[in-house]
CSV table of N, CA, C and O in Angstrom, one decimal:
chain,number,residue,atom,x,y,z
A,1,MET,N,-50.1,30.5,5.1
A,1,MET,CA,-49.8,29.3,6.0
A,1,MET,C,-50.0,29.7,7.6
A,1,MET,O,-49.1,30.5,8.0
A,2,ARG,N,-50.7,28.7,8.3
A,2,ARG,CA,-50.6,29.3,9.8
A,2,ARG,C,-49.8,28.9,10.5
A,2,ARG,O,-48.9,28.0,10.1
A,3,THR,N,-48.8,29.6,11.6
A,3,THR,CA,-47.5,29.4,12.2
A,3,THR,C,-47.7,28.7,13.4
A,3,THR,O,-47.3,28.5,13.9
A,4,SER,N,-49.1,29.4,14.3
A,4,SER,CA,-49.5,28.5,15.6
A,4,SER,C,-50.6,28.7,15.6
A,4,SER,O,-51.3,29.2,14.9
A,5,PRO,N,-51.3,28.0,16.8
A,5,PRO,CA,-52.7,27.9,16.8
A,5,PRO,C,-53.5,29.2,16.8
A,5,PRO,O,-54.4,29.3,16.6
A,6,GLY,N,-52.8,30.1,17.7
A,6,GLY,CA,-53.2,31.1,17.5
A,6,GLY,C,-53.8,31.9,16.4
A,6,GLY,O,-54.4,32.8,16.4
A,7,ASP,N,-52.9,31.6,15.3
A,7,ASP,CA,-53.3,31.8,14.3
A,7,ASP,C,-54.6,31.5,13.1
A,7,ASP,O,-54.9,31.5,12.0
A,8,SER,N,-54.3,30.3,13.7
A,8,SER,CA,-55.7,29.2,13.1
A,8,SER,C,-56.8,29.8,13.2
A,8,SER,O,-57.4,30.8,14.0
A,9,GLU,N,-57.6,29.7,12.0
A,9,GLU,CA,-59.0,29.8,11.9
A,9,GLU,C,-60.2,29.0,12.9
A,9,GLU,O,-61.2,29.6,13.2
A,10,PHE,N,-59.5,28.1,13.0
A,10,PHE,CA,-59.9,27.3,14.1
A,10,PHE,C,-60.1,27.8,15.8
A,10,PHE,O,-61.1,28.3,16.8
A,11,TYR,N,-59.2,28.4,16.1
A,11,TYR,CA,-58.8,29.5,17.2
A,11,TYR,C,-59.7,30.7,17.2
A,11,TYR,O,-60.9,30.6,17.9
A,12,GLN,N,-60.0,31.3,16.1
A,12,GLN,CA,-60.9,32.3,16.2
A,12,GLN,C,-62.5,31.8,16.0
A,12,GLN,O,-63.0,32.4,16.3
A,13,TRP,N,-62.8,30.4,15.4
A,13,TRP,CA,-63.9,29.7,15.4
A,13,TRP,C,-64.5,29.7,16.9
A,13,TRP,O,-65.6,30.0,17.2
A,14,LEU,N,-63.5,29.0,17.6
A,14,LEU,CA,-63.7,28.9,19.0
A,14,LEU,C,-64.1,29.9,19.8
A,14,LEU,O,-65.0,30.3,20.5
A,15,LEU,N,-63.4,31.6,19.7
A,15,LEU,CA,-63.7,32.6,20.3
A,15,LEU,C,-65.0,33.3,19.8
A,15,LEU,O,-65.4,33.8,20.5
A,16,HIS,N,-65.3,33.1,18.7
A,16,HIS,CA,-66.6,33.5,18.0
A,16,HIS,C,-67.6,32.7,18.8
A,16,HIS,O,-68.5,33.5,19.1
A,17,HIS,N,-67.4,31.6,18.8
A,17,HIS,CA,-68.6,30.8,19.5
A,17,HIS,C,-68.8,31.2,21.1
A,17,HIS,O,-69.8,31.1,21.6
A,18,ALA,N,-67.4,31.0,21.2
A,18,ALA,CA,-67.7,31.6,23.1
A,18,ALA,C,-68.4,32.7,23.4
A,18,ALA,O,-69.1,33.0,24.3
A,19,ARG,N,-67.7,34.2,22.4
A,19,ARG,CA,-68.5,35.2,22.7
A,19,ARG,C,-70.1,35.0,22.5
A,19,ARG,O,-71.2,35.6,23.4
A,20,LEU,N,-70.5,34.1,21.4
A,20,LEU,CA,-72.1,33.8,21.0
A,20,LEU,C,-72.6,33.3,22.5
A,20,LEU,O,-73.8,33.4,22.7
A,21,MET,N,-72.1,33.1,23.3
A,21,MET,CA,-72.2,32.1,24.5
A,21,MET,C,-71.9,32.9,25.5
A,21,MET,O,-72.2,32.5,27.1
A,22,ASN,N,-71.9,34.3,25.6
A,22,ASN,CA,-71.6,34.9,26.3
A,22,ASN,C,-70.5,34.8,27.5
A,22,ASN,O,-70.3,35.2,28.6
A,23,TRP,N,-69.4,34.1,26.8
A,23,TRP,CA,-68.4,34.2,27.5
A,23,TRP,C,-67.4,35.4,27.7
A,23,TRP,O,-67.4,36.0,26.9
A,24,ASP,N,-67.1,35.7,28.7
A,24,ASP,CA,-66.1,36.7,29.1
A,24,ASP,C,-64.5,36.5,28.9
A,24,ASP,O,-63.6,35.6,29.8
A,25,LEU,N,-64.1,36.7,27.1
A,25,LEU,CA,-62.6,36.2,27.3
A,25,LEU,C,-61.8,36.6,27.6
A,25,LEU,O,-60.3,36.9,27.5
A,26,ASP,N,-62.0,37.9,28.2
A,26,ASP,CA,-60.9,39.2,28.8
A,26,ASP,C,-60.8,38.4,30.4
A,26,ASP,O,-60.0,39.1,31.0
A,27,ALA,N,-62.0,37.8,30.8
A,27,ALA,CA,-61.6,37.7,32.7
A,27,ALA,C,-60.3,36.5,32.6
A,27,ALA,O,-60.0,36.1,31.7
A,28,VAL,N,-60.0,36.6,33.9
A,28,VAL,CA,-59.0,35.6,34.3
A,28,VAL,C,-59.7,34.8,35.2
A,28,VAL,O,-60.5,34.9,35.8
A,29,ASP,N,-59.0,33.3,35.0
A,29,ASP,CA,-59.4,32.2,36.0
A,29,ASP,C,-58.3,31.7,36.6
A,29,ASP,O,-57.2,31.9,36.4
A,30,GLU,N,-58.5,31.2,38.1
A,30,GLU,CA,-57.6,30.9,38.9
A,30,GLU,C,-57.2,29.5,38.8
A,30,GLU,O,-58.4,28.4,38.9
A,31,LEU,N,-56.3,28.8,38.5
A,31,LEU,CA,-55.9,27.3,38.3
A,31,LEU,C,-54.6,27.2,39.0
A,31,LEU,O,-53.6,27.3,38.5
A,32,ASP,N,-54.8,26.5,39.9
A,32,ASP,CA,-53.8,25.8,40.8
A,32,ASP,C,-52.7,27.0,41.1
A,32,ASP,O,-51.8,26.9,41.1
A,33,GLY,N,-53.6,27.9,41.9
A,33,GLY,CA,-52.5,29.3,42.5
A,33,GLY,C,-52.3,30.0,41.0
A,33,GLY,O,-51.6,31.4,41.4
A,34,VAL,N,-52.4,29.9,40.0
A,34,VAL,CA,-52.0,30.6,38.7
A,34,VAL,C,-53.1,31.1,38.2
A,34,VAL,O,-54.4,30.6,37.5
A,35,THR,N,-53.0,32.3,37.5
A,35,THR,CA,-53.7,33.5,37.2
A,35,THR,C,-53.8,33.1,35.5
A,35,THR,O,-52.7,33.4,34.8
A,36,VAL,N,-54.6,32.4,34.9
A,36,VAL,CA,-54.9,32.1,33.6
A,36,VAL,C,-56.0,33.2,32.7
A,36,VAL,O,-57.1,32.9,33.3
A,37,PRO,N,-55.3,34.0,31.9
A,37,PRO,CA,-56.2,34.6,31.1
A,37,PRO,C,-57.5,33.5,30.4
A,37,PRO,O,-57.0,32.2,29.5
A,38,ARG,N,-59.1,33.6,30.4
A,38,ARG,CA,-59.4,33.0,29.9
A,38,ARG,C,-59.2,32.5,28.2
A,38,ARG,O,-59.4,31.2,28.2
A,39,ARG,N,-59.0,33.3,27.7
A,39,ARG,CA,-59.0,32.7,26.2
A,39,ARG,C,-57.7,32.2,26.1
A,39,ARG,O,-57.6,31.0,25.2
A,40,ARG,N,-56.8,31.9,27.1
A,40,ARG,CA,-55.9,30.6,27.0
A,40,ARG,C,-56.3,29.6,26.9
A,40,ARG,O,-55.4,28.8,25.9
A,41,PHE,N,-57.4,29.1,27.8
A,41,PHE,CA,-57.5,27.9,27.5
A,41,PHE,C,-58.0,27.5,26.2
A,41,PHE,O,-58.1,26.2,25.6
A,42,PHE,N,-58.7,28.8,25.4
A,42,PHE,CA,-59.3,28.2,23.9
A,42,PHE,C,-58.1,27.9,23.0
A,42,PHE,O,-57.9,27.0,22.2
A,43,LEU,N,-57.0,28.7,23.3
A,43,LEU,CA,-55.6,28.3,22.7
A,43,LEU,C,-55.2,27.1,22.9
A,43,LEU,O,-55.0,26.3,21.8
A,44,VAL,N,-55.3,26.3,24.0
A,44,VAL,CA,-54.9,24.9,24.5
A,44,VAL,C,-55.8,24.2,23.9
A,44,VAL,O,-55.1,23.2,23.0
A,45,TRP,N,-57.0,24.3,24.1
A,45,TRP,CA,-57.8,23.5,22.6
A,45,TRP,C,-57.8,23.6,21.3
A,45,TRP,O,-57.7,22.4,20.8
A,46,ALA,N,-57.2,24.7,20.9
A,46,ALA,CA,-56.8,24.8,19.5
A,46,ALA,C,-55.6,23.9,19.5
A,46,ALA,O,-55.4,23.2,18.0
A,47,SER,N,-54.7,24.4,20.1
A,47,SER,CA,-53.5,23.2,19.9
A,47,SER,C,-53.2,21.8,20.1
A,47,SER,O,-53.4,21.4,19.2
A,48,ILE,N,-54.6,21.3,20.6
A,48,ILE,CA,-54.4,19.8,21.2
A,48,ILE,C,-55.2,19.5,19.6
A,48,ILE,O,-54.6,18.3,18.8
A,49,ALA,N,-56.4,20.1,19.4
A,49,ALA,CA,-57.0,19.7,18.2
A,49,ALA,C,-56.5,19.8,16.7
A,49,ALA,O,-56.3,18.7,15.8
A,50,LEU,N,-55.5,20.8,16.5
A,50,LEU,CA,-54.9,20.8,15.5
A,50,LEU,C,-53.5,20.1,15.3
A,50,LEU,O,-53.0,19.8,14.2
A,51,THR,N,-53.2,19.4,16.0
A,51,THR,CA,-52.1,18.6,16.1
A,51,THR,C,-52.4,17.1,16.4
A,51,THR,O,-51.8,16.5,15.5
A,52,ASN,N,-52.9,16.9,17.2
A,52,ASN,CA,-53.9,15.4,17.1
A,52,ASN,C,-55.1,15.3,17.3
A,52,ASN,O,-55.7,14.2,17.2
A,53,GLY,N,-55.9,15.8,16.9
A,53,GLY,CA,-57.2,16.0,16.8
A,53,GLY,C,-57.9,15.4,18.2
A,53,GLY,O,-57.1,15.8,19.0
A,54,LEU,N,-59.1,16.0,18.5
A,54,LEU,CA,-59.8,15.5,19.6
A,54,LEU,C,-60.6,14.1,19.9
A,54,LEU,O,-60.7,13.6,18.9
A,55,THR,N,-60.5,13.9,20.6
A,55,THR,CA,-61.1,12.4,21.1
A,55,THR,C,-62.8,12.9,21.0
A,55,THR,O,-62.9,14.1,21.5
A,56,PRO,N,-63.7,11.9,21.2
A,56,PRO,CA,-65.1,12.3,21.0
A,56,PRO,C,-65.5,13.0,22.6
A,56,PRO,O,-66.1,13.9,22.7
A,57,ALA,N,-65.0,12.7,23.7
A,57,ALA,CA,-65.3,13.2,24.9
A,57,ALA,C,-64.8,14.5,24.8
A,57,ALA,O,-65.5,15.6,25.1
A,58,GLN,N,-63.7,14.8,24.2
A,58,GLN,CA,-63.1,16.4,24.2
A,58,GLN,C,-64.0,17.3,23.3
A,58,GLN,O,-64.4,18.2,23.5
A,59,THR,N,-64.6,16.4,22.0
A,59,THR,CA,-65.3,17.1,21.2
A,59,THR,C,-66.6,17.5,21.8
A,59,THR,O,-67.2,18.3,21.6
A,60,GLY,N,-67.0,16.4,22.6
A,60,GLY,CA,-68.2,16.4,23.1
A,60,GLY,C,-68.5,17.8,24.1
A,60,GLY,O,-69.2,18.5,24.1
A,61,GLN,N,-67.3,17.7,25.0
A,61,GLN,CA,-67.2,18.9,25.9
A,61,GLN,C,-67.1,20.2,25.5
A,61,GLN,O,-67.9,21.5,26.0
A,62,LEU,N,-66.2,20.7,24.5
A,62,LEU,CA,-66.5,22.0,23.7
A,62,LEU,C,-67.4,22.0,22.9
A,62,LEU,O,-68.1,22.9,23.3
A,63,ALA,N,-67.9,20.9,22.3
A,63,ALA,CA,-69.2,21.5,21.8
A,63,ALA,C,-70.6,21.8,22.8
A,63,ALA,O,-71.2,22.8,22.6
A,64,HIS,N,-70.4,21.1,23.8
A,64,HIS,CA,-71.6,21.5,24.8
A,64,HIS,C,-71.2,22.9,25.5
A,64,HIS,O,-72.4,23.6,25.8
A,65,GLY,N,-69.8,23.2,25.9
A,65,GLY,CA,-69.3,24.9,26.2
A,65,GLY,C,-69.7,25.8,25.4
A,65,GLY,O,-70.0,26.9,25.6
A,66,LEU,N,-69.7,25.6,23.9
A,66,LEU,CA,-69.8,26.2,22.9
A,66,LEU,C,-71.3,26.6,22.3
A,66,LEU,O,-71.5,27.4,21.4
A,67,GLY,N,-72.5,25.4,22.6
A,67,GLY,CA,-73.5,25.8,22.1
A,67,GLY,C,-74.0,25.4,20.5
A,67,GLY,O,-74.4,25.7,20.0
A,68,VAL,N,-73.0,24.2,20.6
A,68,VAL,CA,-72.5,23.7,19.2
A,68,VAL,C,-72.8,22.2,18.9
A,68,VAL,O,-72.9,21.4,20.1
A,69,THR,N,-73.2,21.3,18.1
A,69,THR,CA,-73.1,20.0,18.3
A,69,THR,C,-71.3,19.4,18.0
A,69,THR,O,-70.6,20.0,17.5
A,70,PRO,N,-71.0,18.4,18.1
A,70,PRO,CA,-69.9,17.6,17.8
A,70,PRO,C,-69.3,17.7,16.6
A,70,PRO,O,-68.5,18.0,16.3
A,71,ASP,N,-70.4,17.7,15.5
A,71,ASP,CA,-70.0,17.8,14.0
A,71,ASP,C,-69.5,19.1,13.6
A,71,ASP,O,-68.6,19.1,13.1
A,72,GLU,N,-69.8,19.7,14.2
A,72,GLU,CA,-69.7,21.2,14.2
A,72,GLU,C,-68.4,21.9,14.4
A,72,GLU,O,-67.5,22.3,13.6
A,73,VAL,N,-68.0,21.3,15.5
A,73,VAL,CA,-66.4,21.1,16.4
A,73,VAL,C,-65.7,20.9,15.5
A,73,VAL,O,-64.6,20.9,14.9
A,74,THR,N,-65.7,19.0,15.3
A,74,THR,CA,-65.0,18.1,14.1
A,74,THR,C,-65.0,19.0,12.9
A,74,THR,O,-63.8,19.3,12.3
A,75,ALA,N,-66.1,19.5,12.0
A,75,ALA,CA,-66.0,20.3,11.0
A,75,ALA,C,-65.2,21.8,10.7
A,75,ALA,O,-64.4,22.0,9.9
A,76,ALA,N,-65.0,22.2,12.2
A,76,ALA,CA,-64.3,23.5,12.1
A,76,ALA,C,-62.7,23.4,12.3
A,76,ALA,O,-62.0,24.1,11.6
A,77,TYR,N,-62.4,21.9,12.7
A,77,TYR,CA,-60.7,22.0,13.2
A,77,TYR,C,-60.1,21.1,11.9
A,77,TYR,O,-59.0,20.9,11.9
A,78,THR,N,-61.2,20.1,11.4
A,78,THR,CA,-60.5,18.9,10.5
A,78,THR,C,-59.6,19.4,9.4
A,78,THR,O,-58.5,19.3,8.8
A,79,PRO,N,-60.1,21.0,8.7
A,79,PRO,CA,-59.6,21.4,7.6
A,79,PRO,C,-58.2,21.9,7.8
A,79,PRO,O,-57.4,21.7,7.0
A,80,GLU,N,-58.0,22.1,9.1
A,80,GLU,CA,-56.5,22.6,9.5
A,80,GLU,C,-55.7,21.4,10.2
A,80,GLU,O,-54.7,22.1,10.8
A,81,LEU,N,-56.0,20.2,10.5
A,81,LEU,CA,-55.7,19.3,11.5
A,81,LEU,C,-54.1,19.0,10.8
A,81,LEU,O,-54.0,18.9,9.4
A,82,ARG,N,-53.2,19.2,11.4
A,82,ARG,CA,-51.6,18.9,11.1
A,82,ARG,C,-51.7,17.3,10.4
A,82,ARG,O,-51.9,16.4,11.5
A,83,ALA,N,-51.0,17.0,9.4
A,83,ALA,CA,-50.9,15.9,8.6
A,83,ALA,C,-49.6,15.5,9.4
A,83,ALA,O,-48.5,16.7,9.8
A,84,ALA,N,-49.4,14.3,9.8
A,84,ALA,CA,-48.1,13.8,10.2
A,84,ALA,C,-46.6,13.7,9.2
A,84,ALA,O,-47.1,13.7,7.7
A,85,THR,N,-45.6,14.3,9.6
A,85,THR,CA,-44.7,14.0,8.3
A,85,THR,C,-44.0,12.7,8.4
A,85,THR,O,-44.4,11.8,8.9
A,86,ILE,N,-43.8,12.7,7.0
A,86,ILE,CA,-43.2,11.4,6.8
A,86,ILE,C,-42.2,10.6,7.9
A,86,ILE,O,-42.0,9.4,8.4
A,87,ASP,N,-41.2,11.8,8.3
A,87,ASP,CA,-40.5,11.0,9.6
A,87,ASP,C,-40.9,10.7,10.5
A,87,ASP,O,-40.9,9.5,11.3
A,88,GLU,N,-42.1,11.3,11.3
A,88,GLU,CA,-42.8,10.7,12.2
A,88,GLU,C,-43.6,9.4,11.7
A,88,GLU,O,-43.8,8.3,12.7
A,89,LEU,N,-44.1,9.2,10.7
A,89,LEU,CA,-44.8,8.1,10.4
A,89,LEU,C,-43.6,7.1,10.4
A,89,LEU,O,-43.7,5.7,10.8
A,90,ASN,N,-42.3,7.1,9.7
A,90,ASN,CA,-41.5,6.1,9.5
A,90,ASN,C,-40.8,5.6,11.1
A,90,ASN,O,-40.9,4.7,11.2
A,91,GLN,N,-40.8,6.8,12.1
A,91,GLN,CA,-40.7,6.5,13.4
A,91,GLN,C,-41.5,5.5,14.0
A,91,GLN,O,-41.4,4.9,14.5
A,92,ALA,N,-42.8,5.7,13.8
A,92,ALA,CA,-44.1,5.3,14.4
A,92,ALA,C,-44.1,3.5,14.3
A,92,ALA,O,-44.2,2.7,14.8
A,93,LEU,N,-43.0,3.3,12.7
A,93,LEU,CA,-43.0,2.0,12.6
A,93,LEU,C,-42.2,1.0,13.1
A,93,LEU,O,-42.6,0.0,13.0
A,94,HIS,N,-41.2,2.0,13.6
A,94,HIS,CA,-40.1,1.0,14.0
A,94,HIS,C,-40.5,1.2,15.5
A,94,HIS,O,-39.6,0.5,16.3
A,95,LEU,N,-41.5,1.4,16.2
A,95,LEU,CA,-41.8,1.3,17.6
A,95,LEU,C,-42.3,0.1,18.2
A,95,LEU,O,-42.6,-0.7,17.5
């Protein structure tokens, strides 16, 4: 069982497709004065996808950057998408 997004098949799928598109995953990017390893961005995408799913806009953005279709992105993360717990569902009913 997966314990973190970094252990997920979807994260590995993201990295694989990024490599196919010649992304330098060992590079670092500057973001608001902070140096961020490029592969960390994919970890964030994996975390969002596996927790809440992705919006059509997010799916399209990822698909475009990875050279795949939006359907391929959705198919890659859906099997690992975290299901809401009963407590979370009960809380939502009382909002």
